[in-house]
């Protein structure tokens, strides 16, 4: 993984799509019995932007732009299909589920990045194209990662709707917590819907 550009003394943030609880249960039943499989503290999710840091303490304009960007997008019909592994470093790998279709997720990410602009600083400088995925195992020895990959050789497929983007916060030495949910798409009358406030109970489904 690339070196972080900020210190661990700052709060960091993430824009993500949270998987429905029914889909999470299917993933848990299928993969958690396998060695190396884990459920992230914030639940199974698709990272869209981040982790990142706010460049200023005045975040209200950025939150407003984020809400507008989500309102201009549309709810997504997503699917999970297939398991794969990526190598972070020698003997350090992650196992993930492919998510598609990729094009609308990349478009949503680009829309949000354009809206946020210089208001955020990414925690990591990443290379290569954005690949939407759901992580089911992280920082694993290669042999464990390969074993987990083999456990997913039987086809695993799921479909679900995504109609919100969540803003998560992690304060120093604290777990991730949900802050706001931004609606994808506008209201029936064409107006933007206000962000929905979240709390820790939402992570537990």
PDB file of C-alpha atoms in Angstrom:
ATOM      1  CA  UNK A   1       0.000   0.000   0.000  1.00  0.00           C
ATOM      2  CA  UNK A   2       1.281   3.515  -0.769  1.00  0.00           C
ATOM      3  CA  UNK A   3       2.688   5.596   2.066  1.00  0.00           C
ATOM      4  CA  UNK A   4       0.158   7.908   3.782  1.00  0.00           C
ATOM      5  CA  UNK A   5       0.466  11.631   3.114  1.00  0.00           C
ATOM      6  CA  UNK A   6      -0.887  12.741   6.517  1.00  0.00           C
ATOM      7  CA  UNK A   7      -0.222  11.706  10.092  1.00  0.00           C
ATOM      8  CA  UNK A   8      -2.394   9.474  12.268  1.00  0.00           C
ATOM      9  CA  UNK A   9      -3.207  12.452  14.518  1.00  0.00           C
ATOM     10  CA  UNK A  10      -5.897  13.682  12.102  1.00  0.00           C
ATOM     11  CA  UNK A  11      -9.427  12.446  11.541  1.00  0.00           C
ATOM     12  CA  UNK A  12      -9.924  10.780   8.199  1.00  0.00           C
ATOM     13  CA  UNK A  13     -13.033  10.336   6.093  1.00  0.00           C
ATOM     14  CA  UNK A  14     -14.512   7.994   3.525  1.00  0.00           C
ATOM     15  CA  UNK A  15     -17.392   8.179   1.044  1.00  0.00           C
ATOM     16  CA  UNK A  16     -18.785   4.693   0.509  1.00  0.00           C
ATOM     17  CA  UNK A  17     -21.785   2.624  -0.493  1.00  0.00           C
ATOM     18  CA  UNK A  18     -22.924   0.349   2.308  1.00  0.00           C
ATOM     19  CA  UNK A  19     -24.211  -3.070   1.284  1.00  0.00           C
ATOM     20  CA  UNK A  20     -27.752  -3.997   2.366  1.00  0.00           C
ATOM     21  CA  UNK A  21     -27.880  -6.199   5.429  1.00  0.00           C
ATOM     22  CA  UNK A  22     -29.429  -9.058   3.448  1.00  0.00           C
ATOM     23  CA  UNK A  23     -26.413  -9.067   1.121  1.00  0.00           C
ATOM     24  CA  UNK A  24     -24.009  -8.832   4.068  1.00  0.00           C
ATOM     25  CA  UNK A  25     -25.579 -11.917   5.633  1.00  0.00           C
ATOM     26  CA  UNK A  26     -25.026 -13.881   2.435  1.00  0.00           C
ATOM     27  CA  UNK A  27     -21.351 -12.842   2.374  1.00  0.00           C
ATOM     28  CA  UNK A  28     -20.926 -13.673   6.064  1.00  0.00           C
ATOM     29  CA  UNK A  29     -22.522 -17.111   5.682  1.00  0.00           C
ATOM     30  CA  UNK A  30     -20.396 -17.924   2.670  1.00  0.00           C
ATOM     31  CA  UNK A  31     -16.973 -16.533   3.594  1.00  0.00           C
ATOM     32  CA  UNK A  32     -16.604 -15.867   7.339  1.00  0.00           C
ATOM     33  CA  UNK A  33     -16.140 -19.569   8.176  1.00  0.00           C
ATOM     34  CA  UNK A  34     -12.934 -19.447   6.077  1.00  0.00           C
ATOM     35  CA  UNK A  35      -9.607 -18.575   7.707  1.00  0.00           C
ATOM     36  CA  UNK A  36      -8.631 -14.975   6.961  1.00  0.00           C
ATOM     37  CA  UNK A  37     -12.102 -13.699   6.119  1.00  0.00           C
ATOM     38  CA  UNK A  38     -13.268 -10.666   8.100  1.00  0.00           C
ATOM     39  CA  UNK A  39     -16.154  -8.209   8.259  1.00  0.00           C
ATOM     40  CA  UNK A  40     -14.929  -4.583   8.289  1.00  0.00           C
ATOM     41  CA  UNK A  41     -15.900  -2.549  11.388  1.00  0.00           C
ATOM     42  CA  UNK A  42     -18.093  -0.288   9.204  1.00  0.00           C
ATOM     43  CA  UNK A  43     -19.727  -3.265   7.504  1.00  0.00           C
ATOM     44  CA  UNK A  44     -19.209  -4.568   3.997  1.00  0.00           C
ATOM     45  CA  UNK A  45     -19.014  -1.639   1.617  1.00  0.00           C
ATOM     46  CA  UNK A  46     -17.741  -0.210  -1.653  1.00  0.00           C
ATOM     47  CA  UNK A  47     -15.275   2.645  -1.176  1.00  0.00           C
ATOM     48  CA  UNK A  48     -16.031   5.489  -3.589  1.00  0.00           C
ATOM     49  CA  UNK A  49     -13.724   8.318  -2.428  1.00  0.00           C
ATOM     50  CA  UNK A  50     -11.095   8.062   0.278  1.00  0.00           C
ATOM     51  CA  UNK A  51      -9.885   7.685   2.834  1.00  0.00           C
ATOM     52  CA  UNK A  52      -9.189  11.425   2.751  1.00  0.00           C
ATOM     53  CA  UNK A  53      -8.610  14.434   4.988  1.00  0.00           C
ATOM     54  CA  UNK A  54     -10.457  17.734   4.890  1.00  0.00           C
ATOM     55  CA  UNK A  55      -8.155  20.542   3.771  1.00  0.00           C
ATOM     56  CA  UNK A  56     -10.077  23.064   5.915  1.00  0.00           C
ATOM     57  CA  UNK A  57     -12.186  23.092   9.064  1.00  0.00           C
ATOM     58  CA  UNK A  58     -15.009  24.752   7.110  1.00  0.00           C
ATOM     59  CA  UNK A  59     -16.563  21.643   5.558  1.00  0.00           C
ATOM     60  CA  UNK A  60     -20.156  22.829   5.103  1.00  0.00           C
ATOM     61  CA  UNK A  61     -19.625  24.056   1.497  1.00  0.00           C
ATOM     62  CA  UNK A  62     -18.008  20.711   0.641  1.00  0.00           C
ATOM     63  CA  UNK A  63     -20.886  18.779   2.194  1.00  0.00           C
ATOM     64  CA  UNK A  64     -23.344  20.864   0.184  1.00  0.00           C
ATOM     65  CA  UNK A  65     -21.462  20.139  -3.041  1.00  0.00           C
ATOM     66  CA  UNK A  66     -21.348  16.451  -2.168  1.00  0.00           C
ATOM     67  CA  UNK A  67     -25.100  16.435  -1.641  1.00  0.00           C
ATOM     68  CA  UNK A  68     -25.647  18.173  -4.990  1.00  0.00           C
ATOM     69  CA  UNK A  69     -23.345  15.738  -6.780  1.00  0.00           C
ATOM     70  CA  UNK A  70     -25.248  12.769  -5.383  1.00  0.00           C
ATOM     71  CA  UNK A  71     -28.592  14.373  -6.251  1.00  0.00           C
ATOM     72  CA  UNK A  72     -27.428  14.710  -9.861  1.00  0.00           C
ATOM     73  CA  UNK A  73     -26.569  11.003  -9.997  1.00  0.00           C
ATOM     74  CA  UNK A  74     -29.050   8.120 -10.083  1.00  0.00           C
ATOM     75  CA  UNK A  75     -29.645   5.119  -7.834  1.00  0.00           C
ATOM     76  CA  UNK A  76     -27.541   2.163  -8.896  1.00  0.00           C
ATOM     77  CA  UNK A  77     -28.388  -1.467  -9.628  1.00  0.00           C
ATOM     78  CA  UNK A  78     -25.216  -3.314  -8.626  1.00  0.00           C
ATOM     79  CA  UNK A  79     -24.017  -6.883  -8.727  1.00  0.00           C
ATOM     80  CA  UNK A  80     -21.305  -8.896  -7.015  1.00  0.00           C
ATOM     81  CA  UNK A  81     -19.667 -11.572  -9.113  1.00  0.00           C
ATOM     82  CA  UNK A  82     -16.402 -13.407  -8.517  1.00  0.00           C
ATOM     83  CA  UNK A  83     -13.551 -13.392  -6.014  1.00  0.00           C
ATOM     84  CA  UNK A  84      -9.993 -12.168  -6.592  1.00  0.00           C
ATOM     85  CA  UNK A  85      -6.802 -11.326  -4.707  1.00  0.00           C
ATOM     86  CA  UNK A  86      -4.430  -8.348  -4.819  1.00  0.00           C
ATOM     87  CA  UNK A  87      -0.891  -8.146  -3.498  1.00  0.00           C
ATOM     88  CA  UNK A  88      -0.086  -5.071  -1.384  1.00  0.00           C
ATOM     89  CA  UNK A  89       3.473  -6.221  -0.724  1.00  0.00           C
ATOM     90  CA  UNK A  90       5.369  -9.510  -0.521  1.00  0.00           C
ATOM     91  CA  UNK A  91       3.339 -11.869   1.684  1.00  0.00           C
ATOM     92  CA  UNK A  92       0.688  -9.168   2.283  1.00  0.00           C
ATOM     93  CA  UNK A  93      -2.492  -9.520   0.260  1.00  0.00           C
ATOM     94  CA  UNK A  94      -6.184  -8.762   0.259  1.00  0.00           C
ATOM     95  CA  UNK A  95      -9.133 -10.758  -1.029  1.00  0.00           C
ATOM     96  CA  UNK A  96     -12.124  -9.019  -2.548  1.00  0.00           C
ATOM     97  CA  UNK A  97     -15.384  -9.480  -4.428  1.00  0.00           C
ATOM     98  CA  UNK A  98     -15.783  -7.858  -7.839  1.00  0.00           C
ATOM     99  CA  UNK A  99     -18.567  -5.251  -8.070  1.00  0.00           C
ATOM    100  CA  UNK A 100     -20.198  -4.037 -11.278  1.00  0.00           C
ATOM    101  CA  UNK A 101     -21.196  -2.503 -13.482  1.00  0.00           C
ATOM    102  CA  UNK A 102     -17.998  -0.495 -13.204  1.00  0.00           C
ATOM    103  CA  UNK A 103     -18.866   2.448 -15.457  1.00  0.00           C
ATOM    104  CA  UNK A 104     -21.590   4.063 -13.287  1.00  0.00           C
ATOM    105  CA  UNK A 105     -19.488   3.606 -10.149  1.00  0.00           C
ATOM    106  CA  UNK A 106     -16.507   5.259 -11.799  1.00  0.00           C
ATOM    107  CA  UNK A 107     -18.802   8.053 -13.021  1.00  0.00           C
ATOM    108  CA  UNK A 108     -20.101   8.586  -9.480  1.00  0.00           C
ATOM    109  CA  UNK A 109     -16.563   8.677  -8.125  1.00  0.00           C
ATOM    110  CA  UNK A 110     -15.471  11.215 -10.760  1.00  0.00           C
ATOM    111  CA  UNK A 111     -18.542  13.349 -10.044  1.00  0.00           C
ATOM    112  CA  UNK A 112     -17.740  13.410  -6.325  1.00  0.00           C
ATOM    113  CA  UNK A 113     -14.044  14.107  -6.865  1.00  0.00           C
ATOM    114  CA  UNK A 114     -14.932  17.030  -9.126  1.00  0.00           C
ATOM    115  CA  UNK A 115     -17.360  18.391  -6.536  1.00  0.00           C
ATOM    116  CA  UNK A 116     -14.829  18.138  -3.705  1.00  0.00           C
ATOM    117  CA  UNK A 117     -11.816  19.354  -5.665  1.00  0.00           C
ATOM    118  CA  UNK A 118      -9.078  20.766  -3.457  1.00  0.00           C
ATOM    119  CA  UNK A 119     -11.275  20.580  -0.362  1.00  0.00           C
ATOM    120  CA  UNK A 120      -9.870  17.106   0.322  1.00  0.00           C
ATOM    121  CA  UNK A 121      -6.432  15.505   0.454  1.00  0.00           C
ATOM    122  CA  UNK A 122      -6.294  11.740  -0.207  1.00  0.00           C
ATOM    123  CA  UNK A 123      -4.614   9.693   2.485  1.00  0.00           C
ATOM    124  CA  UNK A 124      -2.844   7.610  -0.160  1.00  0.00           C
ATOM    125  CA  UNK A 125      -1.572   8.414  -3.630  1.00  0.00           C
ATOM    126  CA  UNK A 126      -2.919   5.479  -5.613  1.00  0.00           C
ATOM    127  CA  UNK A 127      -2.013   4.402  -9.127  1.00  0.00           C
ATOM    128  CA  UNK A 128      -4.067   2.621 -11.728  1.00  0.00           C
ATOM    129  CA  UNK A 129      -7.766   2.771 -12.532  1.00  0.00           C
ATOM    130  CA  UNK A 130     -10.465   2.728  -9.865  1.00  0.00           C
ATOM    131  CA  UNK A 131     -11.712  -0.830  -9.340  1.00  0.00           C
ATOM    132  CA  UNK A 132     -14.884  -1.051  -7.240  1.00  0.00           C
ATOM    133  CA  UNK A 133     -14.839  -4.007  -4.891  1.00  0.00           C
ATOM    134  CA  UNK A 134     -15.923  -5.387  -1.517  1.00  0.00           C
ATOM    135  CA  UNK A 135     -13.014  -6.458   0.687  1.00  0.00           C
ATOM    136  CA  UNK A 136     -13.480  -9.737   2.572  1.00  0.00           C
ATOM    137  CA  UNK A 137      -9.909 -10.210   3.821  1.00  0.00           C
ATOM    138  CA  UNK A 138      -7.034  -7.756   4.308  1.00  0.00           C
ATOM    139  CA  UNK A 139      -3.329  -7.843   5.250  1.00  0.00           C
ATOM    140  CA  UNK A 140      -3.194 -11.606   4.885  1.00  0.00           C
ATOM    141  CA  UNK A 141      -0.145 -13.818   4.354  1.00  0.00           C
ATOM    142  CA  UNK A 142      -0.159 -14.980   0.752  1.00  0.00           C
ATOM    143  CA  UNK A 143      -0.929 -18.592   1.642  1.00  0.00           C
ATOM    144  CA  UNK A 144      -3.984 -17.520   3.679  1.00  0.00           C
ATOM    145  CA  UNK A 145      -5.141 -15.206   0.924  1.00  0.00           C
ATOM    146  CA  UNK A 146      -4.856 -17.949  -1.666  1.00  0.00           C
ATOM    147  CA  UNK A 147      -6.766 -20.358   0.578  1.00  0.00           C
ATOM    148  CA  UNK A 148      -9.550 -17.788   0.998  1.00  0.00           C
ATOM    149  CA  UNK A 149      -9.548 -17.246  -2.752  1.00  0.00           C
ATOM    150  CA  UNK A 150      -9.980 -20.992  -3.296  1.00  0.00           C
ATOM    151  CA  UNK A 151     -12.948 -21.027  -0.899  1.00  0.00           C
ATOM    152  CA  UNK A 152     -14.674 -18.665  -3.306  1.00  0.00           C
ATOM    153  CA  UNK A 153     -14.208 -20.801  -6.399  1.00  0.00           C
ATOM    154  CA  UNK A 154     -17.828 -21.891  -6.249  1.00  0.00           C
ATOM    155  CA  UNK A 155     -19.793 -19.071  -7.903  1.00  0.00           C
ATOM    156  CA  UNK A 156     -20.989 -16.330  -5.573  1.00  0.00           C
ATOM    157  CA  UNK A 157     -23.351 -13.768  -7.042  1.00  0.00           C
ATOM    158  CA  UNK A 158     -25.572 -11.123  -5.524  1.00  0.00           C
ATOM    159  CA  UNK A 159     -27.582  -8.160  -6.785  1.00  0.00           C
ATOM    160  CA  UNK A 160     -28.627  -5.126  -4.783  1.00  0.00           C
ATOM    161  CA  UNK A 161     -29.770  -1.537  -5.158  1.00  0.00           C
ATOM    162  CA  UNK A 162     -27.709   1.408  -3.920  1.00  0.00           C
ATOM    163  CA  UNK A 163     -29.536   4.683  -3.315  1.00  0.00           C
ATOM    164  CA  UNK A 164     -27.221   6.396  -0.809  1.00  0.00           C
ATOM    165  CA  UNK A 165     -23.571   7.352  -0.346  1.00  0.00           C
ATOM    166  CA  UNK A 166     -22.394   7.379   3.272  1.00  0.00           C
ATOM    167  CA  UNK A 167     -19.832   9.721   4.783  1.00  0.00           C
ATOM    168  CA  UNK A 168     -17.742   7.946   7.416  1.00  0.00           C
ATOM    169  CA  UNK A 169     -15.333   9.445   9.952  1.00  0.00           C
ATOM    170  CA  UNK A 170     -12.465   7.884  11.871  1.00  0.00           C
ATOM    171  CA  UNK A 171     -11.043  10.011  14.654  1.00  0.00           C
ATOM    172  CA  UNK A 172      -7.526   9.201  15.945  1.00  0.00           C
ATOM    173  CA  UNK A 173      -7.420   5.964  17.919  1.00  0.00           C
ATOM    174  CA  UNK A 174     -11.163   5.433  17.346  1.00  0.00           C
ATOM    175  CA  UNK A 175     -13.294   3.169  15.150  1.00  0.00           C
ATOM    176  CA  UNK A 176     -15.025   4.363  12.012  1.00  0.00           C
ATOM    177  CA  UNK A 177     -18.432   5.940  12.577  1.00  0.00           C
ATOM    178  CA  UNK A 178     -21.153   7.007  10.115  1.00  0.00           C
ATOM    179  CA  UNK A 179     -22.011  10.698   9.842  1.00  0.00           C
ATOM    180  CA  UNK A 180     -24.295  11.388   6.881  1.00  0.00           C
ATOM    181  CA  UNK A 181     -26.126   9.596   4.081  1.00  0.00           C
ATOM    182  CA  UNK A 182     -26.439  11.460   0.771  1.00  0.00           C
ATOM    183  CA  UNK A 183     -29.309  10.363  -1.480  1.00  0.00           C
ATOM    184  CA  UNK A 184     -28.566   9.325  -5.045  1.00  0.00           C
ATOM    185  CA  UNK A 185     -31.058  11.109  -7.257  1.00  0.00           C
ATOM    186  CA  UNK A 186     -33.423  13.963  -6.526  1.00  0.00           C
ATOM    187  CA  UNK A 187     -36.853  13.996  -4.909  1.00  0.00           C
ATOM    188  CA  UNK A 188     -40.030  13.440  -6.957  1.00  0.00           C
ATOM    189  CA  UNK A 189     -40.413  17.200  -7.429  1.00  0.00           C
ATOM    190  CA  UNK A 190     -36.824  17.498  -8.684  1.00  0.00           C
ATOM    191  CA  UNK A 191     -35.429  19.102  -5.522  1.00  0.00           C
ATOM    192  CA  UNK A 192     -32.358  17.945  -3.601  1.00  0.00           C
ATOM    193  CA  UNK A 193     -33.059  15.897  -0.515  1.00  0.00           C
ATOM    194  CA  UNK A 194     -31.248  16.883   2.661  1.00  0.00           C
ATOM    195  CA  UNK A 195     -28.538  14.483   3.895  1.00  0.00           C
ATOM    196  CA  UNK A 196     -29.724  11.945   6.439  1.00  0.00           C
ATOM    197  CA  UNK A 197     -27.899  11.888   9.757  1.00  0.00           C
ATOM    198  CA  UNK A 198     -26.505   8.534  10.818  1.00  0.00           C
ATOM    199  CA  UNK A 199     -25.261   7.020  14.050  1.00  0.00           C
ATOM    200  CA  UNK A 200     -23.337   3.924  15.085  1.00  0.00           C
ATOM    201  CA  UNK A 201     -26.526   1.819  15.235  1.00  0.00           C
ATOM    202  CA  UNK A 202     -26.768   2.031  11.440  1.00  0.00           C
ATOM    203  CA  UNK A 203     -23.522   0.039  11.114  1.00  0.00           C
ATOM    204  CA  UNK A 204     -25.070  -2.856  12.995  1.00  0.00           C
ATOM    205  CA  UNK A 205     -27.893  -3.095  10.469  1.00  0.00           C
TER     206      UNK A 205
END
